[in-house]
Coordinates of N, CA, C and O in Angstrom, one line a residue:
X27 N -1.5 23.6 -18.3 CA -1.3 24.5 -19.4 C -2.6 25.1 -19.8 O -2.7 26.3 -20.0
X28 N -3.6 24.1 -19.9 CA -5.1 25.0 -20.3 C -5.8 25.9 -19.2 O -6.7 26.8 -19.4
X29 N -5.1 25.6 -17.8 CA -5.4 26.5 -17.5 C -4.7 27.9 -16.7 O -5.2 28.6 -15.9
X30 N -3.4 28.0 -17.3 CA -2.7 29.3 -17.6 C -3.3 30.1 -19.1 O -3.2 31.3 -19.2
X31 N -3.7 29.2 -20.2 CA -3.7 30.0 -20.9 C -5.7 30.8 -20.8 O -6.2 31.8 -21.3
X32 N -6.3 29.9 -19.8 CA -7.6 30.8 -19.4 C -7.5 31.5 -18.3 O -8.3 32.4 -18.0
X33 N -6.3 31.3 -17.6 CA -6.0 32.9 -16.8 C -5.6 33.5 -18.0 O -6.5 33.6 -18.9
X34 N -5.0 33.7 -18.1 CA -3.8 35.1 -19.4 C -5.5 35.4 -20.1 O -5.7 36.6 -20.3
X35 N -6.1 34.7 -20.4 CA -7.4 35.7 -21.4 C -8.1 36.3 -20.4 O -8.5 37.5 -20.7
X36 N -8.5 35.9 -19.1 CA -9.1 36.7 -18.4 C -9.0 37.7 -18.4 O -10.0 38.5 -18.7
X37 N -7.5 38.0 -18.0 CA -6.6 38.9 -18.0 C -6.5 39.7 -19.1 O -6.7 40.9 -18.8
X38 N -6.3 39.5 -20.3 CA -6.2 39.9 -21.4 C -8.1 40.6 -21.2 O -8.2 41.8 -21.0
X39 N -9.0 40.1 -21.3 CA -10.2 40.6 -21.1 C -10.7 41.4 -20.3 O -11.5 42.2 -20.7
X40 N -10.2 41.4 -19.2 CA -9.9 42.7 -18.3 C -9.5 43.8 -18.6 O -10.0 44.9 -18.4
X41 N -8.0 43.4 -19.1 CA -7.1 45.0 -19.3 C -7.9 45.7 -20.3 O -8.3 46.8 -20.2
X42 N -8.1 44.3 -21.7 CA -9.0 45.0 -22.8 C -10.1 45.8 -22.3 O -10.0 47.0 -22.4
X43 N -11.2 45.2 -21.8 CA -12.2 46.1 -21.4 C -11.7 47.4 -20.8 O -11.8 48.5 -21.4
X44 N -11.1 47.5 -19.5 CA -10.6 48.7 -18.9 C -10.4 49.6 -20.1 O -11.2 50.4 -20.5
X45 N -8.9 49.3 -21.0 CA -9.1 50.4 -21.8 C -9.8 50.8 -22.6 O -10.0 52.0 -23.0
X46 N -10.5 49.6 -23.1 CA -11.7 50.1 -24.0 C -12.6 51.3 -23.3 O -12.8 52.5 -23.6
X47 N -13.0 50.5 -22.3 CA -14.0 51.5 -21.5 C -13.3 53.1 -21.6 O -13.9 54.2 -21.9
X48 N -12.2 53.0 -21.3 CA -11.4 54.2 -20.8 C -11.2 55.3 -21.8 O -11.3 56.5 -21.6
X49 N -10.8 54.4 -23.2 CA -11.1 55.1 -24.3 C -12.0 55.5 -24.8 O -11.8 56.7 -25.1
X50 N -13.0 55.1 -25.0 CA -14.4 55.6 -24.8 C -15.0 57.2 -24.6 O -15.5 58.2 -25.2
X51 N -14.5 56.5 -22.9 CA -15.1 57.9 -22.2 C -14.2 58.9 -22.5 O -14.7 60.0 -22.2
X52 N -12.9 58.8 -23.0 CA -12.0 60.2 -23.2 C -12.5 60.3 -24.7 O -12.7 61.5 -25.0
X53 N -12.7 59.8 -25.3 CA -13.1 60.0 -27.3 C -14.7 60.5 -27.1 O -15.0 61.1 -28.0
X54 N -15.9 60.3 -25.9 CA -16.7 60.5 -26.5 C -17.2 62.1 -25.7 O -16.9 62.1 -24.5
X55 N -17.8 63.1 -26.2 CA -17.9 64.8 -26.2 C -18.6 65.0 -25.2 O -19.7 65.3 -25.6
X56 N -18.6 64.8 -23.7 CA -19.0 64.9 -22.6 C -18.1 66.0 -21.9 O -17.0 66.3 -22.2
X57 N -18.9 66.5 -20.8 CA -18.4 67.4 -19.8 C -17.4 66.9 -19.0 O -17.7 65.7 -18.6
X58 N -16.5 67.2 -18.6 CA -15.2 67.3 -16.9 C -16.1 66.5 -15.9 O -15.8 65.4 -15.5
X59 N -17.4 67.1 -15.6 CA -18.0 66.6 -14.3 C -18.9 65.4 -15.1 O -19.5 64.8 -14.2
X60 N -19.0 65.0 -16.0 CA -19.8 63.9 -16.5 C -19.3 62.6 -16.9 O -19.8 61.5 -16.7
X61 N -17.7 63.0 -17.7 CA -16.5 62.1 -17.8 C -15.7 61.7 -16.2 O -15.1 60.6 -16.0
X62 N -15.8 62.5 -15.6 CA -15.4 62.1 -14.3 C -16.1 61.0 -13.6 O -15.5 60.0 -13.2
X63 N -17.6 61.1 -13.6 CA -18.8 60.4 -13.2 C -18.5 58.9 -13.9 O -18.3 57.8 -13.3
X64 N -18.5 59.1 -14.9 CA -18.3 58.1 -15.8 C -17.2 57.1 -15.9 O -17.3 56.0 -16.5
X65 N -15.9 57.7 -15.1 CA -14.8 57.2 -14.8 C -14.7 56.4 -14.0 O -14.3 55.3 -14.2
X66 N -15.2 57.1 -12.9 CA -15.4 56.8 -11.5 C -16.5 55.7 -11.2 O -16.2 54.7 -10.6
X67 N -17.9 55.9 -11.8 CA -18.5 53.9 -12.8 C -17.7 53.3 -13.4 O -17.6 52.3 -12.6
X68 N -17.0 53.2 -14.1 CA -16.1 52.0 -15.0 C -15.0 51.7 -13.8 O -14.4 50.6 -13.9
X69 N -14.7 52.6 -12.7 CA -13.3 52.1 -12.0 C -14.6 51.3 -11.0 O -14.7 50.1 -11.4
X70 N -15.0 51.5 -10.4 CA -16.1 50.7 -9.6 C -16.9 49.5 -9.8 O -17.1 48.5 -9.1
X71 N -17.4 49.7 -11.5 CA -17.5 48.7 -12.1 C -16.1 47.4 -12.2 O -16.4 46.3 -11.9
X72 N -15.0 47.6 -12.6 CA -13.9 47.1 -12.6 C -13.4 46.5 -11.1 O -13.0 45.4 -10.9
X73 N -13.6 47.0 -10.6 CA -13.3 46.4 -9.0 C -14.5 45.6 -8.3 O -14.4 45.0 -7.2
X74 N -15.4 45.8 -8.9 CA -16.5 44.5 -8.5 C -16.3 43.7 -9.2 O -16.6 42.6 -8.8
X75 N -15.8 43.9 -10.3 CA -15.7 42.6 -11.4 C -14.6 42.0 -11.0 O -14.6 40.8 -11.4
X76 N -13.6 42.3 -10.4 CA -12.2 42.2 -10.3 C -12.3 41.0 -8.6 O -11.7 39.9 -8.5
X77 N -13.4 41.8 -7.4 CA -13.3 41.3 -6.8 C -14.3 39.8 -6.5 O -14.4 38.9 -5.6
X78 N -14.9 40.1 -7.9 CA -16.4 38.6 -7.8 C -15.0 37.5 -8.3 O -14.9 36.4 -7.8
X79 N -13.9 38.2 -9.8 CA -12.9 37.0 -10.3 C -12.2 36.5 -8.9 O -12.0 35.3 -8.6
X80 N -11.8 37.4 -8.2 CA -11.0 36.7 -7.0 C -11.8 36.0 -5.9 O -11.1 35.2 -5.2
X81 N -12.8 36.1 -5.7 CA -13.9 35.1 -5.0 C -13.8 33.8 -5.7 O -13.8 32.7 -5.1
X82 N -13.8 33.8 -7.0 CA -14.5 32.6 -7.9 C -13.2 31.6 -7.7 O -13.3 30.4 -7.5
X83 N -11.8 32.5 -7.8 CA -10.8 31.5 -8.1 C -10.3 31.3 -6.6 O -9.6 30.4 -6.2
X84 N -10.9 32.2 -5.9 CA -10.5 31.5 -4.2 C -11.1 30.2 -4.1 O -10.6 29.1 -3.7
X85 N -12.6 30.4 -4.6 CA -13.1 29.1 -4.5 C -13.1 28.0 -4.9 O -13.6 27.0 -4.3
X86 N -12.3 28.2 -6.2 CA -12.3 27.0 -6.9 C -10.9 26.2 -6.1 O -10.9 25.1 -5.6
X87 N -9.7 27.3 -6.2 CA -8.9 26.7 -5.0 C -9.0 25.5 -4.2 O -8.6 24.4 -4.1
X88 N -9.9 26.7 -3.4 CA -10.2 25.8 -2.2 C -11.3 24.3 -2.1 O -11.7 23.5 -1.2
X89 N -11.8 24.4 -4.0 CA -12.5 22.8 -3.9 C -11.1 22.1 -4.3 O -10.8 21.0 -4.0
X90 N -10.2 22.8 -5.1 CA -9.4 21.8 -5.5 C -8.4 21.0 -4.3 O -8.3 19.8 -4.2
X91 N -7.8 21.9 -3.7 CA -7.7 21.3 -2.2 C -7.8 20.6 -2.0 O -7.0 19.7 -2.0
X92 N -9.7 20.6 -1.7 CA -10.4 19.5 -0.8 C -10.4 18.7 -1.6 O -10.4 17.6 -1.0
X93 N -10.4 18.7 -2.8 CA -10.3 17.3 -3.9 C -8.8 16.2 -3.7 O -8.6 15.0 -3.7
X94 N -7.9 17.6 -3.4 CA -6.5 16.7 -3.8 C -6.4 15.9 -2.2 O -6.0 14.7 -2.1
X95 N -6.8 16.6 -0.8 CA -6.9 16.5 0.2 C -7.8 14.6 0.2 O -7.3 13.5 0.5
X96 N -8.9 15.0 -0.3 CA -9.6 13.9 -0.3 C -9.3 13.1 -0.5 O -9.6 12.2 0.2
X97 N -8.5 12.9 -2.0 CA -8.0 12.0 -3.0 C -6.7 11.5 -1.9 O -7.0 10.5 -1.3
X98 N -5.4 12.0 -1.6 CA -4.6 11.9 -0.9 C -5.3 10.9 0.1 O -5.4 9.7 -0.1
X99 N -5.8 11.7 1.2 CA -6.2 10.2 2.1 C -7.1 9.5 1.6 O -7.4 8.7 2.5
X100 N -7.9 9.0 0.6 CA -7.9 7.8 -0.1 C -7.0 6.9 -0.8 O -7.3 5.7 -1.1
X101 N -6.1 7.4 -0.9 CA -5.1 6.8 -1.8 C -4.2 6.5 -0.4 O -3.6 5.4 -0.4
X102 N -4.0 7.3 0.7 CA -2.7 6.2 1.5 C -4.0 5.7 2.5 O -3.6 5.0 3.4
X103 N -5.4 5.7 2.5 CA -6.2 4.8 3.4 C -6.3 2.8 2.6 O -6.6 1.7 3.1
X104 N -5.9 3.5 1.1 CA -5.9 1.8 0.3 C -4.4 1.2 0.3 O -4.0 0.1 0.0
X105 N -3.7 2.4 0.7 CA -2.7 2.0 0.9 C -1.5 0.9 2.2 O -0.5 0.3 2.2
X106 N -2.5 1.2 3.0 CA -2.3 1.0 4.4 C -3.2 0.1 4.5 O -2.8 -0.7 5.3
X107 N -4.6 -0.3 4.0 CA -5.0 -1.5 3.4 C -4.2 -2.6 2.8 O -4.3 -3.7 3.2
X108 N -3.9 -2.4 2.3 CA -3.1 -3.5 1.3 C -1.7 -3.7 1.8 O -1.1 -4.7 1.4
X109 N -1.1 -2.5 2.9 CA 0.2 -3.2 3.4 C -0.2 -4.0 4.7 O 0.6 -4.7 5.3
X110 N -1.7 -3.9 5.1 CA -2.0 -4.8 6.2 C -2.2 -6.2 6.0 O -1.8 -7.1 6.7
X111 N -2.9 -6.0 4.8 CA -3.4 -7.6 3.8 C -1.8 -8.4 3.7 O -1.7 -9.5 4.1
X112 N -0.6 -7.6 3.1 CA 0.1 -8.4 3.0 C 1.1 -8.8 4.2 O 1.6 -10.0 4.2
X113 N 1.5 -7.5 5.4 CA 1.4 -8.3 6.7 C 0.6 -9.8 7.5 O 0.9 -10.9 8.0
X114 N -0.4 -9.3 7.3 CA -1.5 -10.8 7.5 C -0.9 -11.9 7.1 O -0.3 -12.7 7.8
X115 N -1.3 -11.9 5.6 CA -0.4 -12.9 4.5 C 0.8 -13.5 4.9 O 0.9 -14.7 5.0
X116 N 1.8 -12.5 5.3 CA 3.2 -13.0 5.6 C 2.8 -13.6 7.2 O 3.6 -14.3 7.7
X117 N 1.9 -13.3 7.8 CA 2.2 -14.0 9.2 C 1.4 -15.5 9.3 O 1.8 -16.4 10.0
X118 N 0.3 -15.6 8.5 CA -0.2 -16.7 7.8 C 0.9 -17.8 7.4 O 1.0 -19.0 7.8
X119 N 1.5 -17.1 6.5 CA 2.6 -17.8 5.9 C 3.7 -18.4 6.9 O 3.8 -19.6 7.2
X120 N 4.2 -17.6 7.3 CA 5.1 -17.8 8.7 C 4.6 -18.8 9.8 O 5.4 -19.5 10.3
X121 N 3.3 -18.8 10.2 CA 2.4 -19.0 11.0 C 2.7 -20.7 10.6 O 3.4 -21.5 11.2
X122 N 1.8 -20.9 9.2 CA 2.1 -22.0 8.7 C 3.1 -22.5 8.8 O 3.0 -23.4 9.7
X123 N 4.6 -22.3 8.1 CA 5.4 -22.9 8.4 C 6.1 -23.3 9.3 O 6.7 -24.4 9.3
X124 N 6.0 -22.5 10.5 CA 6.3 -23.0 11.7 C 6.0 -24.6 12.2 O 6.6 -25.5 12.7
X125 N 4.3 -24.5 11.7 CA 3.3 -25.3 12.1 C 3.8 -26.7 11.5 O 3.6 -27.8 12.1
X126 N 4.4 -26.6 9.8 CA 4.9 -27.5 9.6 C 5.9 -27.7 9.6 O 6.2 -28.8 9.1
X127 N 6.9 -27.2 10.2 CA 8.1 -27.7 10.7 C 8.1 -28.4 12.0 O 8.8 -29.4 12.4
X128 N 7.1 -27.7 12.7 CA 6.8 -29.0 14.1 C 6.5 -30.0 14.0 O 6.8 -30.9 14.8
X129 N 5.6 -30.3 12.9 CA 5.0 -31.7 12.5 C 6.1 -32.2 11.7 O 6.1 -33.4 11.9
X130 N 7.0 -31.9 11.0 CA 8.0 -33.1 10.5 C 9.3 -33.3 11.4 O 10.2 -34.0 11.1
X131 N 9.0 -32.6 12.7 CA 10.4 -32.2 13.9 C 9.5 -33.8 14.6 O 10.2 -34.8 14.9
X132 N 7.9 -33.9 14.7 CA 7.5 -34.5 15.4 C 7.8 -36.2 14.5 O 8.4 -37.2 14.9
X133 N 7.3 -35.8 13.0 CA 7.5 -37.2 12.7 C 9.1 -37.5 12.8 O 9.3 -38.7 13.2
X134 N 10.1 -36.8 12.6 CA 11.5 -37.3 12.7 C 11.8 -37.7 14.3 O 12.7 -38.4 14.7
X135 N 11.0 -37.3 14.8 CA 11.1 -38.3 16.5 C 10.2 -39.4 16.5 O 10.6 -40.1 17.4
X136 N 9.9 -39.5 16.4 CA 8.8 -40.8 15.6 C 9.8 -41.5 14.8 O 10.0 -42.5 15.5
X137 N 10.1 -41.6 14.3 CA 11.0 -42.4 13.0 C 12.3 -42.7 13.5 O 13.0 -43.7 13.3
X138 N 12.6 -41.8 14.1 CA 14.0 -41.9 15.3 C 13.4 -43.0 16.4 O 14.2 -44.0 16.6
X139 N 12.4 -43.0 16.9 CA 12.2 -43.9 18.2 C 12.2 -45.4 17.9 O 12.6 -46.4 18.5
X140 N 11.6 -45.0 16.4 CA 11.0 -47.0 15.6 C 12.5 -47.3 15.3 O 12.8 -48.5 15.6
X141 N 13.7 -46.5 14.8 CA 14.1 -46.8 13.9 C 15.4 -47.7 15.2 O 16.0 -48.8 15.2
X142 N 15.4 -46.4 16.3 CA 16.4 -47.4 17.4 C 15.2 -48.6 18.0 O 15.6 -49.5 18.7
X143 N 14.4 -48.5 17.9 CA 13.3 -50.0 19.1 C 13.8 -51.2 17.4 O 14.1 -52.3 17.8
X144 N 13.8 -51.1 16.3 CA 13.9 -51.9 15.5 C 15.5 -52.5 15.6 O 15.9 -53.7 15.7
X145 N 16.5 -51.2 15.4 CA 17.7 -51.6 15.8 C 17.9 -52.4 17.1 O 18.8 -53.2 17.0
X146 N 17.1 -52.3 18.4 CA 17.3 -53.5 19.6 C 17.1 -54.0 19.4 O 17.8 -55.0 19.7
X147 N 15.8 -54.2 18.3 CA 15.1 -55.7 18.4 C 16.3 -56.4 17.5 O 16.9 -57.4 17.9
X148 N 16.4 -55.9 16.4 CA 17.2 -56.4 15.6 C 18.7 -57.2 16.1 O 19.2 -58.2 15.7
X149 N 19.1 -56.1 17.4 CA 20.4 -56.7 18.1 C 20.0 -58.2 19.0 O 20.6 -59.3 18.9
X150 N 19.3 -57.9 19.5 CA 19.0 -59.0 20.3 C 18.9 -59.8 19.5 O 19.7 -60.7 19.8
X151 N 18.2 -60.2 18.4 CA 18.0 -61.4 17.2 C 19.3 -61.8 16.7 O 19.6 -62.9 16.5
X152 N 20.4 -60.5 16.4 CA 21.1 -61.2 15.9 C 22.2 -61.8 17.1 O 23.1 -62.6 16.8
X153 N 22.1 -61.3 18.6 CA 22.7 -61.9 19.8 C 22.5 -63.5 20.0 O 23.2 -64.5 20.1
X154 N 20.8 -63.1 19.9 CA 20.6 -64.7 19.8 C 21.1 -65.7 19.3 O 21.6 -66.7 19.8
X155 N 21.0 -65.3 18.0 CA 21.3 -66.1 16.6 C 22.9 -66.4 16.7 O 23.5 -67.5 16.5
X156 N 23.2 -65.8 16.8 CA 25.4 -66.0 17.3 C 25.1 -66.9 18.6 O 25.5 -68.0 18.2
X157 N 24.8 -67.0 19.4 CA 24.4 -68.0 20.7 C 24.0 -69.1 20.2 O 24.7 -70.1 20.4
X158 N 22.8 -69.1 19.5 CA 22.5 -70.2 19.4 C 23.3 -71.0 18.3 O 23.0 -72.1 18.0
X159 N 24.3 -70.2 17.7 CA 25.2 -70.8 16.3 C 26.8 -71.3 17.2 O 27.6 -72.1 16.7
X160 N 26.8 -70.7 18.2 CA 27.7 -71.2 19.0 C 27.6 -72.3 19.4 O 28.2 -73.3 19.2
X161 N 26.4 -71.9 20.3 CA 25.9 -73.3 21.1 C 25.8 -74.8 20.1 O 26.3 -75.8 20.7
X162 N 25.4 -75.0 18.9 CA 25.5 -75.8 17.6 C 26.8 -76.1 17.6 O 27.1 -77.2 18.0
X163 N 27.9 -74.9 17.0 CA 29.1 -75.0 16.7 C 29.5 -76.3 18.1 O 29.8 -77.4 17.6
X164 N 29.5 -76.2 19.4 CA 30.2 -76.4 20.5 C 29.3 -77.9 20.4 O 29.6 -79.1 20.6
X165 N 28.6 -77.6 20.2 CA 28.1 -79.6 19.9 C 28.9 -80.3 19.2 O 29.7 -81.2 19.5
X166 N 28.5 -79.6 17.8 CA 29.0 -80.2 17.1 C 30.5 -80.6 17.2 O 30.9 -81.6 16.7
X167 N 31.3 -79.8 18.0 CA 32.8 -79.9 18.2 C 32.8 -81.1 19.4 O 33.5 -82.0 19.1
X168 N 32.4 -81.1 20.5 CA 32.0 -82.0 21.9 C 31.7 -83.3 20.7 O 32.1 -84.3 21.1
X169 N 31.0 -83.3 19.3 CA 30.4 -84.8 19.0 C 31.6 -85.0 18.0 O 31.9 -86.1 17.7
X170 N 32.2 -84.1 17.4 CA 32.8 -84.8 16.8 C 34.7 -85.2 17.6 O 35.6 -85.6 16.9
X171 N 34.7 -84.9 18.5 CA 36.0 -85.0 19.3 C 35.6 -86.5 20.3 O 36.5 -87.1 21.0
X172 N 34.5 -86.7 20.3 CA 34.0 -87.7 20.5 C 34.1 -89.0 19.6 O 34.0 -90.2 20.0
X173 N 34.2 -88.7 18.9 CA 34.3 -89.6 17.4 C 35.6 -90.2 17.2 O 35.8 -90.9 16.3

């Protein structure tokens, strides 16, 4: 907005002068060939001035451009930064968990191996233990049929 309203005065400062100037030279008591002269300076004058304003605002243009130009690839270069960081991150993450799911895949085979070598051991003890309760029982039955 502030700066349409410093174009529009430019503009306004322009036209004003032109006619000022213009009025001038028709109000003030000069010759055909002198007021002509004089015309012909103020239109020359006006068109240098006319062509230095459109230089100035080409230029400024073209820094604003290179400003927004600049600005743009800074802003998707931190952008593309920070979606790498969090790629990383997630493969980190991922990376990790994998790592810990093999180590508790490993201890659950581990704990699986103890848990059947305990269960043999355990069978055999209690195989025993019925054998050797038999073998008792079968005495004791041999001694007391004996009796």
């Amino acid at each position: 907005m502030g700066d349409m309203n410093t174009k529009d005065f430019l503009i306004g400062t322009l036209v004003g002068g032109i006619v000022g100037a213009t009025t001038a030279l028709f109000l003030a008591p000069k010759s055909g060939k002198e007021l002509r002269s004089d015309i012909s300076e103020q239109a020359y004058n006006a068109k240098e001035k006319t062509a230095q304003l459109t230089n100035d605002v080409y230029e400024k243009g073209n820094e604003w451009a290179d400003l927004a130009k600049e600005k743009s690839t800074n802003i998707a270069k931190t952008v593309s930064d920070q979606s790498q960081q969090v790629v990383d991150k997630v493969k980190d993450l991922s990376s990790s968990a994998k790592d810990e799911a093999e180590n508790q895949m490993e201890e659950a085979k581990s704990l699986a191996k103890d848990l059947k070598e305990d269960a043999e051991e355990a069978g055999k003890n209690i195989s025993e233990t019925v054998k050797s309760e038999v073998k008792d029982a079968e005495k004791k039955a041999k001694s007391s049929a004996k009796k």
